[in-house]
Coordinates of C-alpha atoms and ligand atoms in Angstrom, one line a residue:
M538 CA -14.9 32.6 12.9
N539 CA -16.2 29.4 14.4
Y540 CA -17.4 27.8 11.2
V541 CA -20.0 25.1 10.8
D542 CA -17.8 22.9 8.7
L543 CA -19.8 20.8 6.3
R544 CA -17.1 20.2 3.7
S545 CA -16.4 16.6 4.7
D546 CA -16.6 14.1 7.5
T547 CA -12.8 14.1 7.3
V548 CA -12.5 17.5 9.1
T549 CA -13.2 16.2 12.6
K550 CA -10.7 16.7 15.3
P551 CA -9.8 14.1 17.9
S552 CA -11.7 14.6 21.1
K553 CA -10.0 14.9 24.5
E554 CA -10.9 11.3 25.4
M555 CA -9.6 10.1 22.0
R556 CA -6.4 12.0 22.6
R557 CA -6.0 10.5 26.0
A558 CA -6.4 7.0 24.5
M559 CA -3.6 7.9 22.1
A560 CA -1.3 9.3 24.8
E561 CA -1.7 6.1 26.8
A562 CA -1.3 3.6 24.0
V563 CA 1.2 0.8 24.5
V564 CA 3.4 0.8 21.4
G565 CA 6.1 -1.1 19.6
D566 CA 7.7 -1.3 16.2
D567 CA 4.9 -2.3 13.9
V568 CA 7.1 -3.2 10.9
F569 CA 8.4 -6.0 13.2
G570 CA 4.8 -6.7 14.1
D571 CA 5.5 -5.7 17.6
D572 CA 2.9 -3.0 18.3
P573 CA 0.3 -4.4 20.6
T574 CA -2.2 -1.6 19.9
V575 CA -2.0 -2.1 16.2
N576 CA -2.3 -5.8 16.6
R577 CA -5.3 -5.4 18.7
L578 CA -6.9 -3.0 16.2
Q579 CA -6.2 -5.4 13.3
D580 CA -7.7 -8.4 15.3
M581 CA -10.8 -6.3 16.1
I582 CA -11.3 -5.4 12.5
A583 CA -10.8 -8.9 11.2
E584 CA -13.3 -10.1 13.7
M585 CA -15.9 -7.4 12.9
L586 CA -15.6 -8.0 9.2
G587 CA -15.5 -11.8 9.5
K588 CA -12.1 -12.0 7.7
E589 CA -9.0 -14.0 8.6
A590 CA -6.8 -11.0 9.0
A591 CA -6.6 -7.2 8.7
L592 CA -3.8 -4.6 8.2
Y593 CA -3.6 -1.0 9.4
V594 CA -2.7 1.5 6.6
P595 CA -2.2 5.2 6.7
S596 CA -5.2 6.2 4.4
G597 CA -8.2 5.0 2.5
S598 CA -6.4 5.6 -0.8
M599 CA -3.5 3.5 0.2
G600 CA -5.8 0.8 1.4
N601 CA -7.6 0.7 -2.0
A602 CA -4.2 0.8 -3.8
I603 CA -2.9 -2.2 -1.8
C604 CA -6.1 -4.2 -2.3
L605 CA -6.0 -3.7 -6.1
K606 CA -2.2 -4.3 -6.4
A607 CA -2.2 -7.4 -4.2
Q608 CA -5.0 -9.1 -6.2
T609 CA -4.1 -8.3 -9.8
V610 CA -1.2 -8.2 -12.3
P611 CA -0.5 -5.3 -14.6
G612 CA -2.6 -5.5 -17.8
N613 CA -5.7 -6.9 -16.0
E614 CA -9.0 -5.2 -16.1
V615 CA -11.0 -3.9 -13.2
I616 CA -14.7 -3.1 -13.6
C617 CA -16.2 -0.3 -11.4
D618 CA -18.7 2.5 -11.4
R619 CA -17.9 5.5 -13.4
F620 CA -17.8 7.7 -10.3
A621 CA -15.9 5.3 -8.1
H622 CA -13.5 7.0 -5.7
I623 CA -10.6 4.8 -7.0
V624 CA -10.9 6.3 -10.5
N625 CA -11.9 9.9 -9.7
Y626 CA -10.0 10.9 -6.6
E627 CA -6.9 8.7 -6.3
V628 CA -4.8 10.5 -8.9
G629 CA -4.7 7.7 -11.4
N630 CA -3.2 5.3 -8.9
V631 CA -5.1 2.3 -10.5
A632 CA -3.3 2.8 -13.7
V633 CA 0.1 4.1 -12.4
F634 CA 0.7 1.8 -9.5
S635 CA -1.3 -1.3 -10.4
G636 CA -1.1 -1.0 -14.2
L637 CA -4.8 -1.8 -14.5
Q638 CA -7.2 -1.0 -17.3
T639 CA -10.5 0.3 -15.9
N640 CA -13.9 -0.5 -17.4
M641 CA -16.2 2.1 -15.9
I642 CA -19.9 1.7 -16.1
D643 CA -22.9 3.8 -15.1
G644 CA -24.2 2.5 -11.9
L645 CA -27.5 3.6 -10.4
N646 CA -26.5 5.9 -7.5
G647 CA -23.1 4.3 -7.7
A648 CA -24.3 0.7 -7.6
I649 CA -23.3 -1.4 -10.6
T650 CA -25.3 -4.6 -11.2
R651 CA -24.7 -8.2 -12.1
E652 CA -26.7 -7.6 -15.3
Q653 CA -24.3 -4.8 -16.3
V654 CA -21.1 -6.4 -15.2
G655 CA -21.7 -10.0 -16.5
P656 CA -21.5 -9.3 -20.2
L657 CA -18.3 -7.2 -19.8
L658 CA -16.2 -9.9 -18.1
K659 CA -13.3 -10.9 -20.3
T660 CA -11.1 -13.9 -20.1
E661 CA -7.5 -13.3 -21.1
S662 CA -6.7 -14.1 -24.7
L663 CA -4.4 -13.1 -27.5
H664 CA -6.6 -9.9 -27.9
T665 CA -8.2 -9.2 -24.5
P666 CA -7.1 -8.4 -21.0
G667 CA -8.5 -10.6 -18.3
T668 CA -11.0 -9.1 -16.0
T669 CA -9.8 -10.1 -12.6
L670 CA -11.5 -7.7 -10.2
I671 CA -14.9 -6.0 -9.6
E672 CA -14.7 -2.9 -7.4
I673 CA -17.7 -1.5 -5.5
E674 CA -18.1 1.4 -3.1
N675 CA -20.4 1.4 -0.1
T676 CA -21.5 4.0 0.8
H677 CA -20.8 5.8 -2.4
N678 CA -19.1 9.2 -2.0
R679 CA -19.9 10.8 -5.3
A680 CA -23.5 9.4 -5.3
G681 CA -24.1 11.4 -2.1
G682 CA -23.6 8.7 0.4
A683 CA -26.0 6.3 -1.3
I684 CA -26.0 2.7 0.1
F685 CA -25.1 -0.1 -2.3
P686 CA -28.1 -2.4 -2.1
F687 CA -27.1 -5.6 -0.3
D688 CA -28.9 -8.0 -2.6
E689 CA -27.0 -6.5 -5.6
M690 CA -23.7 -7.0 -3.7
Q691 CA -24.6 -10.6 -3.1
K692 CA -25.4 -11.1 -6.8
L693 CA -22.0 -9.6 -7.8
R694 CA -20.4 -11.9 -5.3
R695 CA -22.0 -14.9 -6.9
L696 CA -21.0 -13.7 -10.4
A697 CA -17.4 -13.2 -9.3
D698 CA -17.4 -16.8 -7.8
E699 CA -18.7 -18.2 -11.1
F700 CA -15.9 -16.5 -13.0
E701 CA -13.3 -17.0 -10.3
I702 CA -12.5 -13.3 -10.0
K703 CA -12.2 -11.1 -7.0
V704 CA -14.3 -8.4 -5.5
H705 CA -12.9 -5.3 -3.7
L706 CA -15.2 -3.3 -1.4
D707 CA -14.2 0.3 -0.8
G708 CA -15.9 0.5 2.5
A709 CA -14.4 3.9 3.6
R710 CA -18.0 4.6 4.9
L711 CA -19.2 1.0 5.3
W712 CA -20.0 2.0 9.0
N713 CA -22.6 4.4 7.7
A714 CA -24.2 1.7 5.5
H715 CA -24.2 -0.7 8.5
V716 CA -25.8 1.8 10.8
A717 CA -28.4 2.9 8.3
T718 CA -29.5 -0.6 7.3
G719 CA -28.7 -2.7 10.3
I720 CA -27.0 -5.2 8.1
P721 CA -23.9 -6.6 9.9
L722 CA -20.5 -5.4 8.7
A723 CA -19.5 -9.1 8.3
D724 CA -22.4 -9.7 6.0
Y725 CA -21.4 -6.9 3.8
A726 CA -17.7 -8.0 3.9
K727 CA -18.7 -11.5 2.9
C728 CA -19.6 -10.1 -0.5
A729 CA -15.9 -9.1 -1.1
D730 CA -12.5 -10.7 -1.0
S731 CA -10.9 -7.5 0.2
V732 CA -12.4 -4.7 2.1
S733 CA -11.0 -1.3 3.1
V734 CA -12.6 0.7 6.0
C735 CA -11.6 4.2 7.2
F736 CA -11.4 5.5 10.7
S737 CA -10.8 9.1 9.7
K738 CA -14.2 9.9 8.2
G739 CA -17.4 9.6 10.2
L740 CA -15.7 7.7 13.1
G741 CA -13.7 10.8 13.9
A742 CA -10.1 9.4 14.2
P743 CA -7.4 11.7 12.8
I744 CA -5.7 9.1 10.6
G745 CA -5.9 5.6 9.2
S746 CA -7.8 2.8 7.6
C747 CA -7.7 -1.0 7.7
I748 CA -7.9 -3.5 4.9
A749 CA -9.1 -7.0 5.6
G750 CA -9.3 -10.4 3.8
S751 CA -7.7 -13.8 3.8
R752 CA -4.4 -14.4 5.6
D753 CA -2.5 -14.8 2.3
F754 CA -3.9 -11.7 0.9
I755 CA -3.0 -9.7 4.0
E756 CA 0.6 -11.1 3.9
N757 CA 0.9 -10.0 0.3
G758 CA -0.7 -6.7 1.2
R759 CA 1.9 -6.1 3.9
R760 CA 4.7 -6.3 1.3
V761 CA 2.7 -3.9 -1.0
R762 CA 2.3 -1.5 2.0
K763 CA 6.0 -1.5 2.6
M764 CA 6.6 -0.9 -1.1
L765 CA 4.5 2.2 -0.8
G766 CA 6.3 3.4 2.3
G767 CA 3.3 2.7 4.4
G768 CA 5.1 0.5 6.9
M769 CA 5.1 2.6 10.1
R770 CA 6.8 2.1 13.4
Q771 CA 5.2 3.1 16.8
V772 CA 1.9 3.6 15.1
G773 CA -0.1 2.3 18.0
L774 CA -0.5 6.0 18.9
L775 CA -2.8 6.2 15.9
A776 CA -4.3 2.8 16.1
A777 CA -5.5 3.7 19.7
A778 CA -7.5 6.5 18.2
A779 CA -9.1 4.1 15.7
I780 CA -9.9 1.7 18.6
Y781 CA -11.5 4.5 20.5
A782 CA -13.5 5.5 17.5
I783 CA -14.8 1.9 16.9
E784 CA -15.7 1.6 20.6
N785 CA -17.5 4.9 20.9
N786 CA -18.4 6.4 17.5
I787 CA -20.2 3.9 15.4
A788 CA -23.8 3.9 16.8
R789 CA -23.8 7.7 16.9
L790 CA -23.5 7.9 13.1
A791 CA -27.3 7.7 13.2
D792 CA -27.2 11.3 14.5
D793 CA -25.2 12.4 11.4
H794 CA -27.7 10.7 9.2
A795 CA -30.6 12.5 10.9
N796 CA -28.8 15.8 10.5
A797 CA -28.2 15.1 6.8
R798 CA -31.8 14.3 6.4
F799 CA -32.8 17.5 8.1
L800 CA -30.5 19.6 5.9
A801 CA -31.8 17.8 2.7
E802 CA -35.4 18.3 3.6
E803 CA -34.9 21.9 4.4
L804 CA -33.0 22.4 1.1
S805 CA -35.8 20.7 -0.8
K806 CA -38.3 23.4 0.4
I807 CA -36.3 26.1 -1.4
D808 CA -37.5 26.7 -4.9
S809 CA -34.0 27.4 -6.4
V810 CA -32.5 24.2 -5.0
I811 CA -32.8 20.9 -6.9
I812 CA -32.2 17.8 -4.7
D813 CA -33.1 14.2 -5.0
L814 CA -34.1 13.2 -1.5
D815 CA -34.0 9.5 -2.3
T816 CA -30.2 9.6 -2.6
V817 CA -29.8 11.1 0.9
Q818 CA -29.5 7.9 2.8
T819 CA -26.6 8.5 5.1
N820 CA -24.4 11.6 6.0
I821 CA -23.8 13.2 2.6
V822 CA -26.1 15.7 0.8
I823 CA -25.5 16.7 -2.8
F824 CA -27.7 19.4 -4.4
D825 CA -27.9 21.5 -7.5
I826 CA -28.1 25.3 -7.4
S827 CA -28.2 26.1 -11.1
R828 CA -31.6 27.9 -10.6
T829 CA -30.0 30.5 -8.4
N830 CA -28.1 33.4 -10.0
M831 CA -24.8 32.1 -8.6
T832 CA -22.3 29.4 -9.5
A833 CA -21.6 26.8 -6.8
P834 CA -18.2 28.3 -5.9
E835 CA -19.8 31.7 -5.6
L836 CA -22.6 30.4 -3.4
C837 CA -20.2 28.5 -1.2
E838 CA -18.1 31.7 -0.8
K839 CA -21.2 33.6 0.3
W840 CA -22.3 30.8 2.6
K841 CA -18.8 30.9 4.1
E842 CA -19.1 34.6 4.9
L843 CA -22.2 33.7 7.0
G844 CA -20.3 31.0 8.8
T845 CA -20.9 27.7 6.9
L846 CA -18.2 25.8 5.0
S847 CA -19.4 23.6 2.1
L848 CA -17.8 22.1 -1.0
P849 CA -18.6 23.0 -4.6
I850 CA -18.2 19.8 -6.6
S851 CA -19.0 21.3 -10.0
D852 CA -20.2 24.7 -11.3
S853 CA -23.7 23.9 -10.2
R854 CA -23.5 21.3 -7.5
I855 CA -22.6 21.5 -3.8
R856 CA -21.7 18.8 -1.3
I857 CA -22.3 19.0 2.4
V858 CA -21.4 16.3 4.9
T859 CA -22.5 15.8 8.5
H860 CA -20.2 14.4 11.2
L861 CA -19.5 14.3 14.9
D862 CA -18.2 17.8 15.1
V863 CA -21.5 19.4 13.9
T864 CA -24.6 19.5 16.1
S865 CA -28.2 19.6 15.0
E866 CA -28.3 23.2 16.2
Q867 CA -25.4 24.1 13.9
C868 CA -27.3 22.5 11.0
E869 CA -30.2 24.7 11.8
E870 CA -27.9 27.7 11.8
A871 CA -26.4 26.6 8.5
M872 CA -29.9 26.5 7.0
V873 CA -30.8 30.0 8.3
A874 CA -27.6 31.3 6.6
F875 CA -28.3 29.4 3.4
R876 CA -31.8 30.9 3.1
K877 CA -30.2 34.4 3.5
V878 CA -27.6 33.6 0.7
V879 CA -30.2 32.5 -1.8
G880 CA -32.8 35.1 -0.7
A881 CA -35.4 32.4 0.3
Ligands
PLP117 C1 -15.3 6.2 -0.8 C2 -13.9 6.7 -0.4 N1 -12.9 5.8 -0.6 C3 -11.6 6.2 -0.3 C4 -11.3 7.4 0.2 C5 -9.9 7.8 0.4 O1 -9.6 8.0 1.7 P1 -8.3 8.9 2.1 O2 -8.7 10.3 2.0 O3 -8.0 8.5 3.6 O4 -7.2 8.5 1.3 C6 -12.3 8.3 0.4 C7 -12.0 9.7 0.9 O5 -12.9 10.5 1.0 C8 -13.7 8.0 0.1 O6 -14.7 8.8 0.2

C-alpha cells in the first residue's frame, strides 16, 4: 500500500534532484579535511548560524553528544527540560559517554526559564557538582514541535554569561522555528555556545547534521567525533544532499506547518480527540485519544489498515508529523480515514 506516512519527518526519501546533486558531488577524504563539498557545507552552516566554524556529523544524536562532551568534564551537571531529546531518546548517552549528571525541570511546552534555572545553578564544591551547561531544544520534539520563545532563550543566554557557563541548543528542527517566527537562524544561535542542526528531518536529506560554535570548540569537537567513530571519508556525497536541502527546502517548511495546522484543527473537531491547538506551532501534532474505546497502538494499527501511518507515543497519545513527502491532499485523505477509525 502507498501509505500516507505521518510517523516522522525523518521518513522522507531523497528526491531525484537531490540524488543528482549527490551523484555529482566533488569529494575527498574528510578526515584529512580534504572534502570540498563537506567544507562548503560547513562554511555555509557557520555563516547561516553566525558562528566561527561548523562540523558535519552523521546524526543529530551524535551532534548533541559531541557538543555536550566537548564542553564539560565528567561529574558536571547539565540542566534541561524533563522531556528533552537528549535525556529521553539518546539511550542514556549524556550519562554514559559524557558522565554528566542531569537536572531535569518541567518546562512549559519544553521551554525552561531563567527563573527556573537560576536557583538550580551550582558551583563546584566539596559537596556539589558544578553546573556547566544549560541545554535547550528548539523546536521541542516531545512538546509537539513547540517553539522555544526567543525572549526566554535570550534570558537564559544572559544567565549563562553571568555564571560563565555554556548553553547548548539542540536545533534539530531550528529551521522550523526560524520559518514559523521569521527570527533569523543566527539570532537564535547567538543564544547558544553550541548548536546542532539536522538535515535529515524536515529538510529531507537522507543523513546528517552539523554542529556549530567557536573555532576552538569545533576543533575539540572534531576529536570527539573521531572518538565516536564519526570521522568519515568521501562524505561529500552526503553533504551534497544537505547543501541541496538548505538551498531548496527551507522556505517550503511553511507548507508542512500549514498541513499540521489543518490536521490539528480537523482533529479538534472530533469529540473523542483531546488536543491543545496552542502547542501546534510547526510540523508536529500530538493528541490524546483516551476518550475513544481504543489504545493509541490499537488506533494506529486501524489507521494503518486504512492507509495512514502514525506513531503511538504512550497508551493514549499519538504523534503525527508533516514533511515534504506528504501533500495537503494526503492530509485530507488521512483525516477521512481517521474519522472512519473513530466512527466520527
Ligand atoms: C530534537 C531532536 N534532537 C535530536 C534528534 C536526534 O537526531 P538523530 O535521529 O539524527 O540522531 C532528534 C530526532 O528526532 C530530535 O527530534
